[in-house]
Coordinates of C-alpha atoms in Angstrom, one line a residue:
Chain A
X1442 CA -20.2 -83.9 8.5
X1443 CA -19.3 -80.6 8.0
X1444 CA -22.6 -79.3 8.1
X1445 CA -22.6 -80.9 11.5
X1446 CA -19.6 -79.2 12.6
X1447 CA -20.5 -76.0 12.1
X1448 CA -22.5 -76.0 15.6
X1449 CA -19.8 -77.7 18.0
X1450 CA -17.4 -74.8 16.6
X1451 CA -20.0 -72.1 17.8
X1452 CA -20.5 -74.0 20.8
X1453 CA -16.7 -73.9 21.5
X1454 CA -16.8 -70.2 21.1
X1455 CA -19.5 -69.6 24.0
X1456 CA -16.8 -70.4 26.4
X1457 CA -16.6 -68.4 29.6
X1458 CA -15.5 -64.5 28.2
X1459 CA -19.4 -63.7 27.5
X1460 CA -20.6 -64.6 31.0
X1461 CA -17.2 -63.4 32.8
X1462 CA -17.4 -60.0 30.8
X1463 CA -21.2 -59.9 32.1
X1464 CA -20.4 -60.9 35.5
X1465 CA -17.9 -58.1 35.2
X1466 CA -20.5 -55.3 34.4
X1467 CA -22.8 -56.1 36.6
X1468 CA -20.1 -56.1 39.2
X1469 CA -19.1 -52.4 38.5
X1470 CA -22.9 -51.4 37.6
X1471 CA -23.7 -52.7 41.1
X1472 CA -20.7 -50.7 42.4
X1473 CA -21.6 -47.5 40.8
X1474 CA -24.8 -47.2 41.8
X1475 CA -24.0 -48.3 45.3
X1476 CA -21.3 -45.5 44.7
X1477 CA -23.8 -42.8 43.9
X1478 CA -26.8 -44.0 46.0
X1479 CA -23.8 -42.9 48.3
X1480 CA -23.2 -39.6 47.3
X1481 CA -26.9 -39.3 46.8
X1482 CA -27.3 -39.7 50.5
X1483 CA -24.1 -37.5 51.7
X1484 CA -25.3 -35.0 49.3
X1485 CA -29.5 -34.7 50.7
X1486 CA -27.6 -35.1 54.3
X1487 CA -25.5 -32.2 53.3
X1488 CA -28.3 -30.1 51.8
X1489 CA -30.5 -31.1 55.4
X1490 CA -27.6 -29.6 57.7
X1491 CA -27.4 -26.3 55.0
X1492 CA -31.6 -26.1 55.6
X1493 CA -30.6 -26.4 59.8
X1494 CA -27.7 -23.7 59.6
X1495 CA -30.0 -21.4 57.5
X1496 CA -33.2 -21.6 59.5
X1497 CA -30.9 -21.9 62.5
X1498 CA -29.6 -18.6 61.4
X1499 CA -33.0 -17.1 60.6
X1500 CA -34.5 -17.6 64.0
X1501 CA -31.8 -16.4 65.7
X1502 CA -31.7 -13.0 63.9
X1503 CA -35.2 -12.9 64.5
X1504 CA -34.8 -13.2 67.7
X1505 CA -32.1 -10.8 68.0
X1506 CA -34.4 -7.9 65.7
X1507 CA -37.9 -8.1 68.1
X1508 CA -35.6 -8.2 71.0
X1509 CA -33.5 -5.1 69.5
X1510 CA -37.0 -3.7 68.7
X1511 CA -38.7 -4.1 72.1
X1512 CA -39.3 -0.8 74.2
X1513 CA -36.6 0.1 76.9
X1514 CA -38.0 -0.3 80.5
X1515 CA -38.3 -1.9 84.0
X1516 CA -40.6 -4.6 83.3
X1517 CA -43.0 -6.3 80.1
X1518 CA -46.0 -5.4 81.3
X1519 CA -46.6 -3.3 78.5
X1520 CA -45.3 -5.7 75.8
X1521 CA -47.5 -8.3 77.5
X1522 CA -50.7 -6.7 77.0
X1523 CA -50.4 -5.9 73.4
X1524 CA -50.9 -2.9 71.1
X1525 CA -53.6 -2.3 72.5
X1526 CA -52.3 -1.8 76.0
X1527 CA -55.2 -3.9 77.7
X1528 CA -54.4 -7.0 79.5
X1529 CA -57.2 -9.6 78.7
X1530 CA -57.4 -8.6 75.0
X1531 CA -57.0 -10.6 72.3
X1532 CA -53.7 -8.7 70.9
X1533 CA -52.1 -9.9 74.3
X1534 CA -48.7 -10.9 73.5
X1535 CA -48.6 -9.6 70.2
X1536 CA -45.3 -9.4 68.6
X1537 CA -44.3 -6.8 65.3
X1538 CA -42.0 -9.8 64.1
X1539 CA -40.1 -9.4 60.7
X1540 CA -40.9 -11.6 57.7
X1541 CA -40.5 -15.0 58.1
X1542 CA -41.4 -15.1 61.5
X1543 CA -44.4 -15.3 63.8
X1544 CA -43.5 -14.4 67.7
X1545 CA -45.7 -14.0 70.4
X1546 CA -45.2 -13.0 74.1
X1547 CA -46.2 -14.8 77.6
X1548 CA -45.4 -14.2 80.8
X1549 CA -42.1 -16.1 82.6
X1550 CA -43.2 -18.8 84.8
X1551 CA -42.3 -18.3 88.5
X1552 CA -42.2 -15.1 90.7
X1553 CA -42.6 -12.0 88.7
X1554 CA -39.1 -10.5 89.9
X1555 CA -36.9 -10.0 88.2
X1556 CA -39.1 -9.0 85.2
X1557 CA -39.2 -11.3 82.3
X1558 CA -41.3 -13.1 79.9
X1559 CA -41.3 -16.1 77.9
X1560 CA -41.3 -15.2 73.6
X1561 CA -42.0 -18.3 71.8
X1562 CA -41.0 -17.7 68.2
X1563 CA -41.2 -19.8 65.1
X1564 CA -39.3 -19.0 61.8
X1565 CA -39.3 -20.1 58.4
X1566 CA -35.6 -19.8 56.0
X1567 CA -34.8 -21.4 53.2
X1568 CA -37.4 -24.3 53.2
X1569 CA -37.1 -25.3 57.1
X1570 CA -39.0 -24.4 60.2
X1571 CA -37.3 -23.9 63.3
X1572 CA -39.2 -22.7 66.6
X1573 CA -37.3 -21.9 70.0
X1574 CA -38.4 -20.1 73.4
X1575 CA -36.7 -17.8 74.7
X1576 CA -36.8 -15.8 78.0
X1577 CA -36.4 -12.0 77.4
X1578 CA -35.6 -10.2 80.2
X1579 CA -34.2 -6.5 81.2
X1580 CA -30.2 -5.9 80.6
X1581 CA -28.0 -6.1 84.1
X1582 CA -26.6 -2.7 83.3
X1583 CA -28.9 0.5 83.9
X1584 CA -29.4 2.2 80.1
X1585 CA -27.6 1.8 77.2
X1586 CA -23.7 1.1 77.2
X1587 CA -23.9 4.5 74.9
X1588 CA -22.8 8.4 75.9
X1589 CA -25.9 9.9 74.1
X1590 CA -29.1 8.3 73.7
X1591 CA -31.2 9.7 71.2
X1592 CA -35.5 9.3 70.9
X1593 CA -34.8 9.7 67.6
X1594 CA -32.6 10.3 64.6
X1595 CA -30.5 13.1 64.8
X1596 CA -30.4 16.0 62.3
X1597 CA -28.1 16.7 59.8
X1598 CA -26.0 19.6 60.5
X1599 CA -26.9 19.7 64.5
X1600 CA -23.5 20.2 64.9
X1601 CA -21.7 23.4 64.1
X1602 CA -19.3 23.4 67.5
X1603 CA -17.9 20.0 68.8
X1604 CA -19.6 17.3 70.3
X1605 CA -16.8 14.9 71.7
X1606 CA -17.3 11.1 72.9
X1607 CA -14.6 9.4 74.9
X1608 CA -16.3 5.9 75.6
X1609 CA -13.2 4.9 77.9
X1610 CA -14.0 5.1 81.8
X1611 CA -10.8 7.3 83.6
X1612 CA -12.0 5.6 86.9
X1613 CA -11.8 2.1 85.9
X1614 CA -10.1 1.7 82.4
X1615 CA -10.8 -2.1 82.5
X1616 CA -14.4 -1.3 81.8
X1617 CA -15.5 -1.7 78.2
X1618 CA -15.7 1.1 76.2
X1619 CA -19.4 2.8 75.4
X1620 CA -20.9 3.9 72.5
X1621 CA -21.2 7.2 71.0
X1622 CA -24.2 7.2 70.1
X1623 CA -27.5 4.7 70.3
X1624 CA -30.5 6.1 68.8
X1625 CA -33.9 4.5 67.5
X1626 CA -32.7 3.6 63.8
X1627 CA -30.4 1.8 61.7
X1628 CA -26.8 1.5 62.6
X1629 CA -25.6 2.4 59.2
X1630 CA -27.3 6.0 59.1
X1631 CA -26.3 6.6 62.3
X1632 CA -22.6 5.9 61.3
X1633 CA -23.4 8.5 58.0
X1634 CA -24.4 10.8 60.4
X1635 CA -21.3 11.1 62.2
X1636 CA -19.4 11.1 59.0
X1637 CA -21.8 14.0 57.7
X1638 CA -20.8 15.6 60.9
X1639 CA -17.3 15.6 60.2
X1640 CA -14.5 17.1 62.4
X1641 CA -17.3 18.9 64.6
X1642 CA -17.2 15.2 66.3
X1643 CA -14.5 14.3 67.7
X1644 CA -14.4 10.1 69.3
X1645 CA -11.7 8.6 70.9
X1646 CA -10.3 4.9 70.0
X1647 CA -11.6 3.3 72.9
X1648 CA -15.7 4.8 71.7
X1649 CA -17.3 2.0 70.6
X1650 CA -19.4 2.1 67.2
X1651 CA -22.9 3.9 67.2
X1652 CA -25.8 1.0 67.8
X1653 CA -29.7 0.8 67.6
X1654 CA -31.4 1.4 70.4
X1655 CA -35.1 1.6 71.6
X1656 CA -36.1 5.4 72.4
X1657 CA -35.5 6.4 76.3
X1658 CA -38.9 6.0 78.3
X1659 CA -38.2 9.3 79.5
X1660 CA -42.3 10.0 80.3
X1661 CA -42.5 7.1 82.8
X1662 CA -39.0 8.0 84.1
X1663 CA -39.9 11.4 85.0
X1664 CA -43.0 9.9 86.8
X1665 CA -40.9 7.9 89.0
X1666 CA -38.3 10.6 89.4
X1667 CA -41.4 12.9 90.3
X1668 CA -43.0 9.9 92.7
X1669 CA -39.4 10.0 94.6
X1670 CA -39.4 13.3 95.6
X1671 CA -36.7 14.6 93.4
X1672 CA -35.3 18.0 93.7
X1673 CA -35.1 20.8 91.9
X1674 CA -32.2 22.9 90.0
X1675 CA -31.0 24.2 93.2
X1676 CA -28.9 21.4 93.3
X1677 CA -26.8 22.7 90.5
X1678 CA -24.1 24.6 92.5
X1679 CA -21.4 27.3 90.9
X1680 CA -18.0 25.9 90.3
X1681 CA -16.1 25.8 93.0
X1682 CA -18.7 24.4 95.1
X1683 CA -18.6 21.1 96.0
X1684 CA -21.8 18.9 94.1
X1685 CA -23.3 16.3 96.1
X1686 CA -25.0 13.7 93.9
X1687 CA -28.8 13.9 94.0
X1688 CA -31.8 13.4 91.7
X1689 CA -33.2 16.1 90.4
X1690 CA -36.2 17.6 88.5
X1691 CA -36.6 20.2 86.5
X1692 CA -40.4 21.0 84.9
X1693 CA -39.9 22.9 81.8
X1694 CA -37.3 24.6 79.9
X1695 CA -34.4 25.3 81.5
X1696 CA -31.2 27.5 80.7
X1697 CA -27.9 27.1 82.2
X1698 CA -26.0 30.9 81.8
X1699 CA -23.5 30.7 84.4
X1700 CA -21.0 28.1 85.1
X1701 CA -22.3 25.5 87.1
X1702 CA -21.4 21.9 88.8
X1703 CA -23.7 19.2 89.4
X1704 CA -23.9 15.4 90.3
X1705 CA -26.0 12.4 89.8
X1706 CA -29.4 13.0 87.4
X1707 CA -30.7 15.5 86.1
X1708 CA -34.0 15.4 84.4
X1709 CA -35.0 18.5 82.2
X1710 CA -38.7 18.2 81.6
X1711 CA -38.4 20.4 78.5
X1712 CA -35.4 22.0 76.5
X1713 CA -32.1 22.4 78.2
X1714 CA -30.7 25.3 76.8
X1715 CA -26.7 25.8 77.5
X1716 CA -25.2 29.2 76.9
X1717 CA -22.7 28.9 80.3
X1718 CA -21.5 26.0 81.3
X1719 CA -23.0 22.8 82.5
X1720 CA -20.2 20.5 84.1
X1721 CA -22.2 17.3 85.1
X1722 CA -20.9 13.9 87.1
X1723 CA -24.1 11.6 86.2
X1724 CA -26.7 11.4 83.9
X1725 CA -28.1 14.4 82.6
X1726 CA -31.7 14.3 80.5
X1727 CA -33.8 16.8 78.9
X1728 CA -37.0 15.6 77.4
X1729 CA -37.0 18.0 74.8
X1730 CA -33.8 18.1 73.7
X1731 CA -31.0 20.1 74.4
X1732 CA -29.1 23.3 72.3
X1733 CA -25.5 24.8 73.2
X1734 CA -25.4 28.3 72.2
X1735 CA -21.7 29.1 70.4
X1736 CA -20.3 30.0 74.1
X1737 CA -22.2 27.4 76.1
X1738 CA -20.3 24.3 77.3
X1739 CA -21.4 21.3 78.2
X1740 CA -19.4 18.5 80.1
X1741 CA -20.7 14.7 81.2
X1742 CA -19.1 12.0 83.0
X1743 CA -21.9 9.4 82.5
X1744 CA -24.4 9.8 79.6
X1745 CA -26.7 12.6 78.0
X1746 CA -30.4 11.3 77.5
X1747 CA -32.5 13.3 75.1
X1748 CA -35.8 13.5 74.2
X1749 CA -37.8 14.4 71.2
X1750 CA -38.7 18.5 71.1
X1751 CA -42.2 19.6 71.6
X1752 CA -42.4 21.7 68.5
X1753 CA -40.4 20.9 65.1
X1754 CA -36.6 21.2 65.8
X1755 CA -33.9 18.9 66.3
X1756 CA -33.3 17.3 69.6
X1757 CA -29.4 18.2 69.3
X1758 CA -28.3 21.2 68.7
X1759 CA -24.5 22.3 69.1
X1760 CA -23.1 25.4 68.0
X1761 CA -21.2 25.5 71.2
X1762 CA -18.7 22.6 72.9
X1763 CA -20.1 19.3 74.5
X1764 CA -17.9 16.5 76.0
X1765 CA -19.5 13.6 77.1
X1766 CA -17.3 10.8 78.9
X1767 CA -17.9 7.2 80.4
X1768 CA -18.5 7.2 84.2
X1769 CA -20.4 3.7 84.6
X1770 CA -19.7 4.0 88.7
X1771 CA -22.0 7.7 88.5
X1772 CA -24.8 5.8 86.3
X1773 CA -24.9 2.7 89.0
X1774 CA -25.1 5.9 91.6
X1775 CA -28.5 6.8 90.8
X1776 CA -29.7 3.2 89.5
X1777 CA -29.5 2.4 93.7
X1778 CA -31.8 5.2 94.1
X1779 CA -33.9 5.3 91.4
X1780 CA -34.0 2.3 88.6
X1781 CA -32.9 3.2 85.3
X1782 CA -34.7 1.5 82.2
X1783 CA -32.8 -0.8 80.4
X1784 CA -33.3 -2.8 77.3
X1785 CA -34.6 -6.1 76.8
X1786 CA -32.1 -8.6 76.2
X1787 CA -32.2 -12.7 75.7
X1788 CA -31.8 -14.8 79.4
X1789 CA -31.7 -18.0 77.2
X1790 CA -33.7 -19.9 75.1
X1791 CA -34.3 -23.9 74.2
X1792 CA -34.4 -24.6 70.8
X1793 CA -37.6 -26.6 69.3
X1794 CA -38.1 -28.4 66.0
Chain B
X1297 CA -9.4 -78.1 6.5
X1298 CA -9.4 -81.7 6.9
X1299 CA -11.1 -83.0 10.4
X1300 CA -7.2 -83.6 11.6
X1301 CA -7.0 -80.0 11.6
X1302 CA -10.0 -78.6 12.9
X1303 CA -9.7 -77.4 16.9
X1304 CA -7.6 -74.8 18.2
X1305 CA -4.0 -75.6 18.1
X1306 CA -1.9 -75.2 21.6
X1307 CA -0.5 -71.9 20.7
X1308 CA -4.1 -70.7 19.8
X1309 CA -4.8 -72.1 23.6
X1310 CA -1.9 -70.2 25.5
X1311 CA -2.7 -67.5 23.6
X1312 CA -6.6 -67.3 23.8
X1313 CA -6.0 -68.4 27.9
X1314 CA -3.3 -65.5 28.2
X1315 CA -5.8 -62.5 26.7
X1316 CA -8.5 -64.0 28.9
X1317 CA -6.7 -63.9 32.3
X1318 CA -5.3 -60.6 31.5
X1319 CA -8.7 -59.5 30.6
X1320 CA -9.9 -61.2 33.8
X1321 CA -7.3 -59.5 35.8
X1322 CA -7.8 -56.3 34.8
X1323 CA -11.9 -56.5 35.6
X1324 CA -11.1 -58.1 39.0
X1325 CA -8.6 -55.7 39.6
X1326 CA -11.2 -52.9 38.4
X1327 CA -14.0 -54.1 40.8
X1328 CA -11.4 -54.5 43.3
X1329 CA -10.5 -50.5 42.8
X1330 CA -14.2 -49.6 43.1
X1331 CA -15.1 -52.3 46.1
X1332 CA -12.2 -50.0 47.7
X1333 CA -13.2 -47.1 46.6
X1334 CA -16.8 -47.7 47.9
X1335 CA -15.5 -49.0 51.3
X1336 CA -13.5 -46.2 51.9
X1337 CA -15.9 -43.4 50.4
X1338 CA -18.2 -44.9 52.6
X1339 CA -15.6 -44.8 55.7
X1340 CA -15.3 -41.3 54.9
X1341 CA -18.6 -40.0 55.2
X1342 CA -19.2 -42.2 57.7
X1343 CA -16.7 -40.3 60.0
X1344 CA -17.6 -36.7 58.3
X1345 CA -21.0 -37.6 59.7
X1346 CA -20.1 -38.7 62.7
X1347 CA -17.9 -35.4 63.5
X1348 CA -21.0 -33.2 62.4
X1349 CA -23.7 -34.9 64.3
X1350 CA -21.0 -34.5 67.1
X1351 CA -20.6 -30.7 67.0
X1352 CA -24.6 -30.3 65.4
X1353 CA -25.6 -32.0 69.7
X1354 CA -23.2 -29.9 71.3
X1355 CA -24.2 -26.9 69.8
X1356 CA -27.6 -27.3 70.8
X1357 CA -26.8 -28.2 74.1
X1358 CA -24.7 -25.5 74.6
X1359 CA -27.4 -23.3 72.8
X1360 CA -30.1 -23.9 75.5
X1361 CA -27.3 -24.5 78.5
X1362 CA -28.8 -21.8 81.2
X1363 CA -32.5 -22.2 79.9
X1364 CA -33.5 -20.3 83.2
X1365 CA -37.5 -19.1 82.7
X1366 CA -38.3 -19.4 86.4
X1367 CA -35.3 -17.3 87.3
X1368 CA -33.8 -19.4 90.0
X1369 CA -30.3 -19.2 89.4
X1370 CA -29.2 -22.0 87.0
X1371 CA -25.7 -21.7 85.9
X1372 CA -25.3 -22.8 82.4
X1373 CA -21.8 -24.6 82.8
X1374 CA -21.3 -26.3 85.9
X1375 CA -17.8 -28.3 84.4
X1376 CA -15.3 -26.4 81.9
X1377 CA -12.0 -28.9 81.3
X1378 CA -10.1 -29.3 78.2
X1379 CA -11.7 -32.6 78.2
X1380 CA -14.8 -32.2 79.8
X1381 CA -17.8 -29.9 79.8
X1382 CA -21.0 -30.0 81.8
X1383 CA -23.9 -28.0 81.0
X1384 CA -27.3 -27.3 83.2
X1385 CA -30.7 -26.1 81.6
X1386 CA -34.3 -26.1 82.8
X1387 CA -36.2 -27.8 80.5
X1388 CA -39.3 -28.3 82.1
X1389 CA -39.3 -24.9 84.1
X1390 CA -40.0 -26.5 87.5
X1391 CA -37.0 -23.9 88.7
X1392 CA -34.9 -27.3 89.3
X1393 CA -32.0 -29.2 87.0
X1394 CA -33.0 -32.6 87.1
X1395 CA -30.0 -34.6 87.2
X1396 CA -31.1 -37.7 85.7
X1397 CA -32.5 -36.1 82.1
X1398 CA -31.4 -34.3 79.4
X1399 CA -31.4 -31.1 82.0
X1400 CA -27.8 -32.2 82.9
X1401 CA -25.5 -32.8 80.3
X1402 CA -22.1 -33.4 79.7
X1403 CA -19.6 -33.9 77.1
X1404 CA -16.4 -36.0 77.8
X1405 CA -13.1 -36.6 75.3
X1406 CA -11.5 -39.9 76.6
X1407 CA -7.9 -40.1 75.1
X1408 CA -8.0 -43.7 76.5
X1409 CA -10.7 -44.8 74.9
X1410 CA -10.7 -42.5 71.8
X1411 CA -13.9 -41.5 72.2
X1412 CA -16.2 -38.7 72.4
X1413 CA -19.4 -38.9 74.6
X1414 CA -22.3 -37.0 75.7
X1415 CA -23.7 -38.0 78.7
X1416 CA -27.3 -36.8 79.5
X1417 CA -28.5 -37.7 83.2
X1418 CA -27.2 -41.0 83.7
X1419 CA -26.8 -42.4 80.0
X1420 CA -23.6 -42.3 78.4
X1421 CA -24.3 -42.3 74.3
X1422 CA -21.3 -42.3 72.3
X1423 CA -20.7 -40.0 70.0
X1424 CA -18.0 -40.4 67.7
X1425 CA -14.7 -43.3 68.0
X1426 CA -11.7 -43.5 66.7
X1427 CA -10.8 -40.1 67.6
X1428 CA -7.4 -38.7 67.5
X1429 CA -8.0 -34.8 68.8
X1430 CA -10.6 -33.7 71.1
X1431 CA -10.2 -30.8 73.2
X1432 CA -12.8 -28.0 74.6
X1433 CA -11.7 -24.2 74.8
X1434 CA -13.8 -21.4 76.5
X1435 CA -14.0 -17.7 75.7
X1436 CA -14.6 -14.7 77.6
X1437 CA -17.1 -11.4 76.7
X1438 CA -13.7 -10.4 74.4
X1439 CA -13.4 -13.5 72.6
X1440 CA -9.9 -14.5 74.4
X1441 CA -9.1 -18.1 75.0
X1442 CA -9.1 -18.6 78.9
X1443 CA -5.9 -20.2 80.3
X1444 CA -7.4 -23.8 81.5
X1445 CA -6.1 -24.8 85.1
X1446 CA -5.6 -28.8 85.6
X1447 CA -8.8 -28.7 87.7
X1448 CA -11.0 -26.6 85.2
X1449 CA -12.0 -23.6 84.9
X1450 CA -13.6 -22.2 88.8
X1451 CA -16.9 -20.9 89.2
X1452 CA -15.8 -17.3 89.0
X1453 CA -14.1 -17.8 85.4
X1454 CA -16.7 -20.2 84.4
X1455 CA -19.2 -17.3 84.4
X1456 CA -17.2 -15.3 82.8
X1457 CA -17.4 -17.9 79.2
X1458 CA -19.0 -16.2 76.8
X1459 CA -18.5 -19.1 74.1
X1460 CA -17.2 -22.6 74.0
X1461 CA -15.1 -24.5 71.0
X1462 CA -14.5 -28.0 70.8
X1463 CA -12.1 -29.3 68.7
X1464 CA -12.6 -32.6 67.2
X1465 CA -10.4 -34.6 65.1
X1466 CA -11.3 -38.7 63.8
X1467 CA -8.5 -40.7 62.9
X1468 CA -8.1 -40.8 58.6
X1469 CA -9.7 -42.9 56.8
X1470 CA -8.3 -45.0 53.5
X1471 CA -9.8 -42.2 51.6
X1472 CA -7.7 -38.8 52.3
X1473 CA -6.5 -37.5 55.7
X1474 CA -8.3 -37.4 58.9
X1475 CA -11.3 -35.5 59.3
X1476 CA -11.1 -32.2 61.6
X1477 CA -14.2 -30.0 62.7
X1478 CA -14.6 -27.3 64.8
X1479 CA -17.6 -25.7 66.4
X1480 CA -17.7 -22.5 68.2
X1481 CA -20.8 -22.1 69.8
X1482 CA -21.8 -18.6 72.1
X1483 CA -23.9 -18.7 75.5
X1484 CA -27.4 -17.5 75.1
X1485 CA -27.7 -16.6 78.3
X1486 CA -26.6 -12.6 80.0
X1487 CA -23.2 -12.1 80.2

């Protein structure tokens, strides 16, 4: 009897706590996991839109550097046919893109004016691929929004005088304010540049910062210049006189000793050398640079292009006084007679996979 | 023990049946905290997904808005409200906006319905309900707000947006407040 008894008491034991606890933990065991295969999906959803944002980002900045990078002109006809120059080439369309990137260039669809052409780009950032085409075309404003446009770098210690930059425009103060300085290299040593300079430059508040900038295509501008039947320094007049606004063309070096008045562009085909003073509505180049002796003085409303020099020397060299000020209005002046390069800038683009 | 004593007595019972529904209550009251917890986690992302996949379409659409490689004059944003924004591209570069594809679209907030649409040609595909806050802004070349007149923003000030916002808020969920997102998205095209 009791050994019989023994089993009924187990029995009576079993009841329902066993199963219910069970029951129970598979309950939350079900709910945790359906818990975390919930933050398991937020968290690869999350870590998909971080891969879009970064490759997003990528392609976009390498879009903005080849565009940065691309030569300053009229049209793409050059970029189109390669380094090699040669339409029908296999280089056509080549693009220097930086790493992580692969572009290449085509021409637009449509009529061929305005110039443009179609860059189809595809980029690769932390481990996603994005492509995008984008239509690259020429800037609506003539130049660079900059008062001196460099070929290249300028020296250290070019500047002994003053060289001042007032990027405001007197004649229309609601226009934005220019640059200083552009020049063919990185931002950042152009800014140490003007530090290294110190008080011999002097910027207003309204100058905007230094930028990169393609070198001028002063060669082919001084062919069209030359094709148009510019004139020649004659049209420089002494102060006092009134300066009508005309293209001009100088071949060779040129010195300016008295004190002269002028309007509209000037192209120096070799060094402009400064020891009067130069006071110039317009835009005044000089392909091989420019030098202010310690009494020369030299004052622009519009924008001073330079060129590399021939021989070694810097393209900027001011012992004396320059002044260079916005006049957009005198820039669009000679951009009705003659068209001014201008940069390459994006029309729009359509974003791929 | 003798068998007149063997069994569990009735305090034994109330006592053994007392643990065990307090035991019981506290799992079912456990699982109930984590069904809620689930359901609500799940509402959460649910609308954090929503609002992103909201903002992730219109900056794409806003990205290729004035997609233009045949040069014939397409303007990017054809509608600028506070509640409504239509955009214009050229996909297929046939120098024409097709007007019943993904060439036209537009984005609508509807107080009413609380609701935030995108409408591409002639299909209306919602994008995110329950919505409390939804409101476009535009930007110039400066990066100032433009005042918004009742009837939009005219042709002459909608070229002048440099960059769009939209504002987008869902209504809160059982887990935390509401969820709030903002995209600010610039114009590829020449100012």
């Amino acid at each position: 009897m009791r050994h019989n008894a023994r089993p009924r008491r187990l029995a009576s034991r079993n009841g329902i706590a066993l199963p219910a606890a069970l029951a129970a933990l598979a309950l939350s065991a079900a709910l945790g996991a359906a818990l975390a295969e919930l933050a398991g999906t937020e968290l690869r959803l999350v870590q998909n839109r971080r891969r879009t944002a970064t490759v997003l980002a990528a392609s976009d900045a390498c879009l903005a550097r080849i565009v940065a990078g691309m030569a300053a002109g009229w049209d793409f006809a050059g970029a189109l046919a390669g380094p090699d120059g040669i339409l029908g080439s296999p280089d056509d369309g080549a693009v220097d893109a930086p790493a992580g990137c692969v572009a290449t260039l085509g021409p637009s669809p449509g009529a061929s004016d305005p110039p443009r052409a179609l860059l189809a780009l595809a980029a690769r950032a932390g481990g996603g691929r994005h492509t995008l085409d984008a239509v690259v075309g020429r800037t609506r404003a003539p130049g660079v929004p900059a008062l001196l446009w460099l070929s290249a770098p300028p020296s250290p210690g070019a500047v002994t005088g003053t060289l001042a930059f007032d990027g405001a425009d007197d004649a229309d103060p609601a226009a934005p304010g220019w640059a200083g300085l552009a020049a063919p290299v990185n931002p950042s040593a152009l800014d140490a540049w003007l530090a290294g300079e110190g008080t011999h430059i002097v910027a207003s508040a309204a100058t905007g910062l230094a930028f990169t900038a393609p070198p001028p295509p002063l060669a082919a501008l001084g062919g069209y210049l030359r094709a148009a039947g510019a004139a020649g320094p004659e049209v420089l007049v002494p102060v006092g006189t009134p300066a009508l606004a005309s293209l001009a063309l100088v071949d060779g070096d040129f010195t300016v000793t008295g004190s002269l008045v002028g309007a509209g562009l000037l192209f120096i085909d070799g060094i402009l050398d400064i020891v009067g003073s130069l006071d110039f509505t317009g835009v005044v180049v000089a392909s091989g640079g420019v030098r202010i002796a310690s009494a020369g003085n030299l004052t622009i409303a519009g924008a001073l292009w330079l060129g590399a020099p021939p021989s070694p020397g810097a393209a900027l060299v001011v012992d004396g006084r320059v002044a260079l000020g916005q006049d957009h209005a005198a820039v669009e002046w000679i951009d009705t007679r003659l068209t001014l390069p201008r940069r390459a800038t994006v029309l729009g683009l359509q974003d791929g996979i | 023990m003798t068998p007149h004593t063997r069994g569990a007595g009735l305090l034994e019972l109330l006592v053994g049946a007392s643990l065990g529904l307090a035991v019981l209550g506290a799992l079912t009251a456990a699982v109930g905290t984590g069904t809620r917890l689930l359901a609500g986690a799940s509402a959460r992302f649910e609308a954090e997904d929503t609002a992103d996949l909201a903002l992730e379409s219109l900056t794409f659409d806003t990205r290729r808005a004035g997609y233009d490689p045949t040069a014939a004059g397409i303007v990017p944003i054809v509608e600028a409200t506070a509640e409504r924004l239509a955009l214009a591209t050229d996909l297929d570069a046939d120098g024409i906006v097709d007007p019943n594809s993904e060439e036209t679209t537009a984005y609508v907030c509807s107080a009413a319905a609380q609701r935030l649409s995108r409408i591409t040609g002639r299909q209306s595909l919602p994008l995110a309900d329950r919505v409390l806050g939804c409101a476009f802004r535009y930007l110039d070349g400066a990066g100032v707000p433009m005042a918004i007149p009742a009837g939009g923003l005219d042709a002459d000030a909608r070229a002048r947006i440099r960059a769009l916002a939209l504002d987008l808020v869902l209504r809160p969920t059982r887990l935390r407040g509401e969820t709030a997102r903002t995209a600010l998205v610039a114009l590829r095209t020449e100012p």
